[in-house]
């Protein structure tokens, strides 16, 4: 997938949204970039006092996202980096994290910002981490997508989408 066609991420007022971020800890430098991007997006959208929870690895993202979704947050942002190694572990952890996060979103009707990088090597991950010299900022993008979705869901639940 490339960045072509992605939404512009232009901020809008989310001051009354409660948002939590769950972030894995593997690949520290990339994670620092993703977390900075997510927090920057939340600030630009005027989200106040976001909750940030750290977990060991990406495999642990869904269970904690699930607990947060149950607590009534308007959106949960999940951040992680999985880098392909020489073992099938990459596929197992990537699909468990992806499927688990999708299930949390559908089970609870809470948008999950999908800031999970699955990369062949560290260079690819750094290029998407929103650091100086990166081509993309996936932490910002995932957060902005989740906020847009939360706003859409709010409108639908208030029946404002009917015009
Ligand atoms: C075990 C493992 C491996 C090999 N690679 C990564 C990775 O690239 N990124 C990541 O976030 N986590 C990795 N993990 C750890 C698992 O996600 C998980 O934390 C452990 O298997 C313990 O449950």
mmCIF file of N, CA and C and ligand atoms in Angstrom, residues 24 26-27 56-60 81-83 89 93, ligand 1:
data_model
loop_
_atom_site.group_PDB
_atom_site.id
_atom_site.type_symbol
_atom_site.label_atom_id
_atom_site.label_comp_id
_atom_site.label_asym_id
_atom_site.label_seq_id
_atom_site.Cartn_x
_atom_site.Cartn_y
_atom_site.Cartn_z
ATOM 1 N N UNK A 24 2.732 -0.225 21.833
ATOM 2 C CA UNK A 24 3.689 -1.295 22.133
ATOM 3 C C UNK A 24 5.076 -0.691 22.371
ATOM 4 N N UNK A 26 8.247 -2.514 21.476
ATOM 5 C CA UNK A 26 9.330 -2.993 20.602
ATOM 6 C C UNK A 26 9.691 -1.901 19.590
ATOM 7 N N UNK A 27 10.971 -1.814 19.220
ATOM 8 C CA UNK A 27 11.485 -0.882 18.207
ATOM 9 C C UNK A 27 11.281 0.563 18.677
ATOM 10 N N UNK A 56 3.826 -4.472 26.302
ATOM 11 C CA UNK A 56 5.137 -4.971 25.854
ATOM 12 C C UNK A 56 5.249 -5.008 24.325
ATOM 13 N N UNK A 57 4.433 -5.842 23.667
ATOM 14 C CA UNK A 57 4.553 -5.990 22.208
ATOM 15 C C UNK A 57 3.215 -5.798 21.529
ATOM 16 N N UNK A 58 3.244 -5.841 20.189
ATOM 17 C CA UNK A 58 2.019 -5.609 19.413
ATOM 18 C C UNK A 58 0.965 -6.681 19.674
ATOM 19 N N UNK A 59 1.425 -7.875 20.033
ATOM 20 C CA UNK A 59 0.478 -8.952 20.339
ATOM 21 C C UNK A 59 -0.451 -8.558 21.489
ATOM 22 N N UNK A 60 0.037 -7.716 22.378
ATOM 23 C CA UNK A 60 -0.764 -7.324 23.554
ATOM 24 C C UNK A 60 -1.684 -6.133 23.276
ATOM 25 N N UNK A 81 4.946 -1.647 16.049
ATOM 26 C CA UNK A 81 5.852 -1.866 14.918
ATOM 27 C C UNK A 81 6.248 -3.335 14.933
ATOM 28 N N UNK A 82 5.994 -4.008 13.827
ATOM 29 C CA UNK A 82 6.405 -5.409 13.725
ATOM 30 C C UNK A 82 7.332 -5.522 12.518
ATOM 31 N N UNK A 83 8.522 -6.038 12.758
ATOM 32 C CA UNK A 83 9.508 -6.130 11.683
ATOM 33 C C UNK A 83 9.766 -7.600 11.363
ATOM 34 N N UNK A 89 7.021 -15.945 13.044
ATOM 35 C CA UNK A 89 6.499 -15.098 14.131
ATOM 36 C C UNK A 89 5.837 -13.830 13.590
ATOM 37 N N UNK A 93 2.161 -12.681 14.802
ATOM 38 C CA UNK A 93 1.937 -11.472 15.621
ATOM 39 C C UNK A 93 1.144 -10.440 14.821
HETATM 40 C C1 LIG B 1 8.179 -11.776 19.954
HETATM 41 C C2 LIG B 1 8.114 -10.539 19.132
HETATM 42 C C3 LIG B 1 8.861 -10.433 17.935
HETATM 43 C C4 LIG B 1 9.734 -11.540 17.435
HETATM 44 N N1 LIG B 1 8.836 -9.328 17.206
HETATM 45 C C5 LIG B 1 8.051 -8.288 17.591
HETATM 46 C C6 LIG B 1 7.986 -7.102 16.820
HETATM 47 O O1 LIG B 1 8.673 -6.924 15.794
HETATM 48 N N2 LIG B 1 7.150 -6.114 17.261
HETATM 49 C C7 LIG B 1 6.379 -6.224 18.381
HETATM 50 O O2 LIG B 1 5.626 -5.290 18.691
HETATM 51 N N3 LIG B 1 6.455 -7.332 19.148
HETATM 52 C C8 LIG B 1 7.262 -8.353 18.785
HETATM 53 N N4 LIG B 1 7.320 -9.486 19.546
HETATM 54 C C9 LIG B 1 6.638 -9.509 20.865
HETATM 55 C C10 LIG B 1 5.163 -9.934 20.832
HETATM 56 O O3 LIG B 1 4.348 -8.897 20.322
HETATM 57 C C11 LIG B 1 4.698 -10.240 22.274
HETATM 58 O O4 LIG B 1 4.933 -9.135 23.101
HETATM 59 C C12 LIG B 1 5.425 -11.450 22.845
HETATM 60 O O5 LIG B 1 5.260 -12.565 22.020
HETATM 61 C C13 LIG B 1 4.901 -11.777 24.273
HETATM 62 O O6 LIG B 1 3.515 -12.076 24.228
#
